[in-house]
Amino acid sequence: MSIVNAKEIMIEAAKGKYAVGAFNITDLIQMEAVIDAAIEKKAPLIIQTSVKPSKFLGTDVLVAIYRTIAQSAPIPICLHLDHCTDVDYCKKCADSGYTNIMIDASKQSYEENIRQTKEVVDYCHSVGDISVEGELGTVSGVEDQIKVAEDEAALANPVQAVEFVERTGLDIFAPAIGTAHGVYKTKNPKVDFERLGKINKLLNGNGIKTPLVVHGGTGLPEDYIQKLIEMGGAKFNVSPELKHTLIDSTYEYIVAHRDEYDPGKVDAAVRDAIRKAVGHWIDMLGSAGKA
Ligand SMILES: [Zn+2]
């Protein structure tokens, strides 16, 4: 049960009206912390790396550690490559043993997005039990969040979304609905809930085939999260929050123990802080006890 792709655990989530947390990590301590939290909460889990840490740590090392831990873990765990714009690197990670790949060709023209996404889908399906995530529309940085959220053309068009999924053979789908990467600068970010609901109805109205992903989880108000789950969000990406937790907990520990030179204790403090942050997310997403 332990090594899984994202689609299978997201279909269960969508059916059960909860969502799976997808947590970005940049090192192995964070990977352990995220896994510890999910085991503690008995929750299905998606670990994500963006391209940079995956290159820094090396896909083979990353996958070896993921597989070693996941094989014996009592929960299902997926290893996901987040926002990769390079088709060849997507294929390399699929070959290495990632179980979900996101090809992000959303900045390309619509036809080119389809072409690249389909190429990655076809490849991943040919080499293993690997699901693929694609994106349509613009998931902005928080600097542009309001501008993008108000620009109809930057968000995923529901009818086009259906065509995009059909033509690419995509497994899980990330439509731009106004959520953003970074830490929101307002308490009320503008998010198009109805758009997500409409896309979900068109794609999954007759049974869940293509579960939906919400990017930009960090800082979303809890009532937004609940509403997005109701509208079909089955995976929430959480990245900056864990980076902040890592840096803050490191800083706080070192300031409080300036005469100590024991790296293991710093690691333990970081692991504990990240475990708590992830546990809180799991509670908000309703995935506790679902593994
Ligand atoms: Zn994202």
Short mmCIF file of C-alpha atoms and ligand atoms in Angstrom, two decimals:
data_model
loop_
_atom_site.label_atom_id
_atom_site.label_comp_id
_atom_site.label_asym_id
_atom_site.label_seq_id
_atom_site.Cartn_x
_atom_site.Cartn_y
_atom_site.Cartn_z
CA MET A 1 0.00 0.00 0.00
CA SER A 2 2.85 2.35 0.67
CA ILE A 3 4.30 3.39 -2.70
CA VAL A 4 1.46 4.93 -4.67
CA ASN A 5 0.83 7.48 -7.39
CA ALA A 6 -1.14 10.64 -6.69
CA LYS A 7 -4.21 9.77 -8.72
CA GLU A 8 -5.25 6.74 -6.70
CA ILE A 9 -5.13 8.48 -3.32
CA MET A 10 -6.78 11.60 -4.76
CA ILE A 11 -9.72 9.63 -6.16
CA GLU A 12 -10.34 8.24 -2.68
CA ALA A 13 -10.05 11.77 -1.27
CA ALA A 14 -12.47 13.25 -3.79
CA LYS A 15 -14.99 10.49 -3.05
CA GLY A 16 -14.62 11.00 0.71
CA LYS A 17 -14.75 14.84 0.49
CA TYR A 18 -11.33 15.44 1.97
CA ALA A 19 -7.99 16.36 0.38
CA VAL A 20 -4.45 15.00 0.39
CA GLY A 21 -1.69 17.36 1.50
CA ALA A 22 1.20 17.73 -0.93
CA PHE A 23 4.18 19.13 0.93
CA ASN A 24 7.26 20.59 -0.74
CA ILE A 25 10.53 19.52 0.83
CA THR A 26 14.07 20.64 0.09
CA ASP A 27 16.05 18.19 2.19
CA LEU A 28 15.86 14.82 3.88
CA ILE A 29 15.09 16.08 7.38
CA GLN A 30 11.97 17.70 5.99
CA MET A 31 11.08 14.49 4.17
CA GLU A 32 11.27 12.55 7.43
CA ALA A 33 9.29 15.22 9.30
CA VAL A 34 6.50 15.22 6.73
CA ILE A 35 6.31 11.42 6.75
CA ASP A 36 6.33 11.31 10.58
CA ALA A 37 3.41 13.75 10.68
CA ALA A 38 1.38 11.74 8.17
CA ILE A 39 2.05 8.45 9.99
CA GLU A 40 1.06 10.04 13.29
CA LYS A 41 -2.19 11.26 11.71
CA LYS A 42 -2.75 8.07 9.66
CA ALA A 43 -3.10 10.21 6.54
CA PRO A 44 -2.30 9.53 2.88
CA LEU A 45 0.60 11.72 1.78
CA ILE A 46 2.19 13.39 -1.22
CA ILE A 47 5.81 14.51 -0.86
CA GLN A 48 6.82 17.04 -3.50
CA THR A 49 10.09 18.41 -4.69
CA SER A 50 10.47 21.22 -7.16
CA VAL A 51 13.13 20.85 -9.83
CA LYS A 52 15.89 22.72 -7.98
CA PRO A 53 16.12 20.50 -4.83
CA SER A 54 15.60 17.42 -6.94
CA LYS A 55 18.70 18.36 -8.96
CA PHE A 56 20.61 19.39 -5.84
CA LEU A 57 19.90 16.20 -3.89
CA GLY A 58 19.94 14.04 -7.00
CA THR A 59 16.91 12.09 -8.14
CA ASP A 60 18.52 8.72 -7.41
CA VAL A 61 19.31 9.60 -3.78
CA LEU A 62 15.91 11.16 -3.25
CA VAL A 63 14.03 8.25 -4.73
CA ALA A 64 16.14 5.67 -2.85
CA ILE A 65 15.31 7.28 0.47
CA TYR A 66 11.65 7.79 -0.44
CA ARG A 67 11.27 4.14 -1.49
CA THR A 68 13.13 2.83 1.55
CA ILE A 69 10.91 4.74 3.97
CA ALA A 70 7.65 4.39 2.02
CA GLN A 71 7.94 0.63 1.53
CA SER A 72 7.58 -0.04 5.23
CA ALA A 73 5.38 2.93 6.13
CA PRO A 74 1.82 2.13 7.26
CA ILE A 75 0.38 4.85 5.00
CA PRO A 76 0.33 5.40 1.21
CA ILE A 77 2.99 7.88 0.09
CA CYS A 78 3.52 9.44 -3.34
CA LEU A 79 6.67 11.21 -4.51
CA HIS A 80 5.75 14.05 -6.82
CA LEU A 81 7.80 16.36 -9.06
CA ASP A 82 6.29 19.84 -8.85
CA HIS A 83 6.09 22.44 -11.68
CA CYS A 84 8.62 21.01 -14.10
CA THR A 85 8.78 22.95 -17.36
CA ASP A 86 11.30 20.61 -19.00
CA VAL A 87 9.87 17.54 -20.73
CA ASP A 88 13.19 15.69 -20.63
CA TYR A 89 13.60 16.25 -16.88
CA CYS A 90 10.05 14.99 -16.33
CA LYS A 91 11.04 11.80 -18.13
CA LYS A 92 14.26 11.49 -16.12
CA CYS A 93 12.32 11.72 -12.83
CA ALA A 94 9.80 9.15 -14.08
CA ASP A 95 12.71 6.83 -14.91
CA SER A 96 14.24 7.42 -11.45
CA GLY A 97 11.10 6.33 -9.61
CA TYR A 98 8.97 9.39 -8.86
CA THR A 99 5.34 8.28 -8.83
CA ASN A 100 3.71 11.52 -9.97
CA ILE A 101 5.06 14.09 -12.39
CA MET A 102 3.83 17.60 -13.03
CA ILE A 103 4.60 18.97 -16.45
CA ASP A 104 3.91 22.69 -16.29
CA ALA A 105 3.66 24.00 -19.83
CA SER A 106 1.02 26.53 -18.81
CA LYS A 107 3.16 29.44 -20.00
CA GLN A 108 3.23 27.99 -23.52
CA SER A 109 0.48 28.44 -26.10
CA TYR A 110 -2.57 26.24 -25.55
CA GLU A 111 -1.60 23.86 -28.37
CA GLU A 112 2.01 23.63 -27.19
CA ASN A 113 0.80 22.98 -23.61
CA ILE A 114 -1.27 20.08 -24.97
CA ARG A 115 1.64 18.73 -27.02
CA GLN A 116 4.16 18.77 -24.15
CA THR A 117 1.69 17.50 -21.56
CA LYS A 118 0.61 14.62 -23.78
CA GLU A 119 4.24 13.69 -24.44
CA VAL A 120 4.88 13.40 -20.68
CA VAL A 121 1.62 11.52 -20.07
CA ASP A 122 2.38 9.00 -22.82
CA TYR A 123 5.92 8.50 -21.53
CA CYS A 124 4.98 8.13 -17.85
CA HIS A 125 2.20 5.67 -18.63
CA SER A 126 4.60 3.61 -20.74
CA VAL A 127 7.30 3.29 -18.05
CA GLY A 128 5.27 2.57 -14.93
CA ASP A 129 2.35 3.26 -12.66
CA ILE A 130 3.02 6.99 -12.70
CA SER A 131 0.29 9.62 -12.76
CA VAL A 132 0.75 13.02 -14.41
CA GLU A 133 -0.43 16.48 -13.41
CA GLY A 134 -0.86 19.33 -15.88
CA GLU A 135 -1.84 22.97 -15.54
CA LEU A 136 -4.03 25.31 -17.51
CA GLY A 137 -4.13 29.08 -16.96
CA THR A 138 -1.80 31.16 -14.78
CA VAL A 139 -1.10 30.33 -11.14
CA SER A 140 0.58 33.63 -10.28
CA GLY A 141 2.93 34.73 -7.55
CA VAL A 142 1.19 36.61 -4.75
CA GLU A 143 2.48 39.91 -6.21
CA ASP A 144 0.09 39.45 -9.13
CA GLN A 145 -2.58 37.50 -7.30
CA ILE A 146 -5.39 40.06 -7.44
CA LYS A 147 -4.56 41.08 -11.02
CA VAL A 148 -4.55 37.48 -12.22
CA ALA A 149 -7.62 36.53 -10.16
CA GLU A 150 -9.56 39.34 -11.83
CA ASP A 151 -8.35 38.53 -15.31
CA GLU A 152 -10.79 36.03 -16.80
CA ALA A 153 -8.28 35.10 -19.52
CA ALA A 154 -5.60 34.07 -16.99
CA LEU A 155 -7.87 31.56 -15.26
CA ALA A 156 -8.70 28.10 -16.60
CA ASN A 157 -11.68 28.11 -18.94
CA PRO A 158 -13.97 25.19 -17.90
CA VAL A 159 -14.87 24.09 -21.42
CA GLN A 160 -11.25 24.30 -22.55
CA ALA A 161 -10.25 22.40 -19.39
CA VAL A 162 -12.33 19.41 -20.47
CA GLU A 163 -10.77 19.47 -23.94
CA PHE A 164 -7.28 19.82 -22.39
CA VAL A 165 -7.76 16.78 -20.16
CA GLU A 166 -9.27 14.71 -22.98
CA ARG A 167 -6.57 15.53 -25.52
CA THR A 168 -3.66 15.01 -23.13
CA GLY A 169 -4.93 11.95 -21.22
CA LEU A 170 -3.99 13.74 -17.98
CA ASP A 171 -4.47 11.94 -14.63
CA ILE A 172 -4.84 14.89 -12.27
CA PHE A 173 -5.51 18.49 -13.22
CA ALA A 174 -4.47 21.88 -11.81
CA PRO A 175 -6.75 24.64 -13.12
CA ALA A 176 -5.80 28.25 -12.37
CA ILE A 177 -8.59 29.63 -10.17
CA GLY A 178 -6.87 32.64 -8.59
CA THR A 179 -4.80 30.96 -5.85
CA ALA A 180 -1.15 31.99 -5.87
CA HIS A 181 2.37 30.93 -4.92
CA GLY A 182 3.99 32.65 -1.96
CA VAL A 183 2.40 34.05 1.19
CA TYR A 184 -0.84 35.94 0.51
CA LYS A 185 -0.63 39.66 1.26
CA THR A 186 -4.32 39.93 2.08
CA LYS A 187 -6.58 38.00 4.44
CA ASN A 188 -9.17 37.70 1.68
CA PRO A 189 -7.40 36.58 -1.50
CA LYS A 190 -9.70 36.56 -4.51
CA VAL A 191 -10.35 32.94 -5.44
CA ASP A 192 -12.88 31.72 -8.02
CA PHE A 193 -14.51 28.83 -6.11
CA GLU A 194 -17.35 28.47 -8.61
CA ARG A 195 -14.89 27.98 -11.45
CA LEU A 196 -13.34 25.01 -9.64
CA GLY A 197 -16.83 23.60 -8.97
CA LYS A 198 -17.81 23.99 -12.61
CA ILE A 199 -14.65 22.28 -13.87
CA ASN A 200 -15.15 19.48 -11.34
CA LYS A 201 -18.73 18.95 -12.47
CA LEU A 202 -17.72 18.77 -16.13
CA LEU A 203 -14.79 16.40 -15.52
CA ASN A 204 -16.03 14.32 -12.60
CA GLY A 205 -19.79 14.73 -12.57
CA ASN A 206 -20.33 11.14 -13.69
CA GLY A 207 -17.73 9.54 -11.42
CA ILE A 208 -14.31 10.81 -10.45
CA LYS A 209 -11.86 10.40 -13.32
CA THR A 210 -9.54 13.40 -13.08
CA PRO A 211 -9.17 14.72 -9.52
CA LEU A 212 -8.30 18.38 -9.10
CA VAL A 213 -5.30 20.10 -7.56
CA VAL A 214 -5.22 23.42 -5.70
CA HIS A 215 -1.89 25.25 -5.89
CA GLY A 216 -0.86 28.00 -3.48
CA GLY A 217 -2.10 26.43 -0.24
CA THR A 218 0.15 28.44 2.10
CA GLY A 219 -1.86 31.12 3.89
CA LEU A 220 -5.27 30.22 2.46
CA PRO A 221 -7.91 30.92 5.11
CA GLU A 222 -9.39 27.74 6.58
CA ASP A 223 -12.92 28.49 5.34
CA TYR A 224 -11.48 28.86 1.81
CA ILE A 225 -9.86 25.43 2.16
CA GLN A 226 -13.16 23.84 3.20
CA LYS A 227 -14.99 25.48 0.31
CA LEU A 228 -12.32 24.41 -2.19
CA ILE A 229 -12.60 20.81 -0.97
CA GLU A 230 -16.39 20.99 -1.40
CA MET A 231 -15.82 22.24 -4.96
CA GLY A 232 -13.59 19.27 -5.79
CA GLY A 233 -10.06 20.17 -4.63
CA ALA A 234 -8.43 16.82 -3.73
CA LYS A 235 -4.76 17.84 -3.41
CA PHE A 236 -3.43 21.02 -1.79
CA ASN A 237 0.13 22.11 -2.48
CA VAL A 238 1.91 23.60 0.53
CA SER A 239 5.40 25.02 0.02
CA PRO A 240 6.42 28.42 1.49
CA GLU A 241 4.93 27.59 4.90
CA LEU A 242 7.38 24.72 5.36
CA LYS A 243 10.33 26.84 4.19
CA HIS A 244 9.41 29.53 6.71
CA THR A 245 9.01 26.91 9.43
CA LEU A 246 12.44 25.47 8.60
CA ILE A 247 14.24 28.82 8.69
CA ASP A 248 12.37 30.17 11.74
CA SER A 249 12.80 27.03 13.84
CA THR A 250 16.53 26.83 12.96
CA TYR A 251 17.01 30.48 13.89
CA GLU A 252 15.04 30.22 17.13
CA TYR A 253 16.90 27.12 18.26
CA ILE A 254 20.32 28.58 17.55
CA VAL A 255 19.53 31.88 19.24
CA ALA A 256 18.29 30.05 22.34
CA HIS A 257 21.25 27.64 22.45
CA ARG A 258 24.10 29.78 21.17
CA ASP A 259 26.78 27.83 23.07
CA GLU A 260 25.70 24.43 21.85
CA TYR A 261 27.37 22.75 18.87
CA ASP A 262 25.16 19.71 18.33
CA PRO A 263 23.67 19.61 14.82
CA GLY A 264 21.41 16.71 15.80
CA LYS A 265 19.57 18.94 18.25
CA VAL A 266 19.01 21.63 15.61
CA ASP A 267 17.69 18.93 13.27
CA ALA A 268 15.39 17.62 15.97
CA ALA A 269 13.97 21.09 16.60
CA VAL A 270 13.37 21.61 12.86
CA ARG A 271 11.81 18.19 12.44
CA ASP A 272 9.48 18.81 15.35
CA ALA A 273 8.35 22.21 14.03
CA ILE A 274 7.70 20.86 10.53
CA ARG A 275 5.89 17.81 11.89
CA LYS A 276 3.51 20.11 13.79
CA ALA A 277 2.89 22.38 10.78
CA VAL A 278 2.14 19.38 8.55
CA GLY A 279 -0.09 17.82 11.21
CA HIS A 280 -2.13 21.02 11.31
CA TRP A 281 -2.55 20.94 7.53
CA ILE A 282 -3.64 17.30 7.64
CA ASP A 283 -6.33 18.23 10.17
CA MET A 284 -7.54 21.13 8.01
CA LEU A 285 -7.71 18.92 4.92
CA GLY A 286 -9.68 16.23 6.72
CA SER A 287 -7.25 13.48 5.68
CA ALA A 288 -6.42 12.30 9.23
CA GLY A 289 -7.42 8.69 9.74
CA LYS A 290 -7.97 8.12 6.00
CA ALA A 291 -4.86 6.02 5.31
ZN ZN B 1 2.22 25.35 -7.67
#
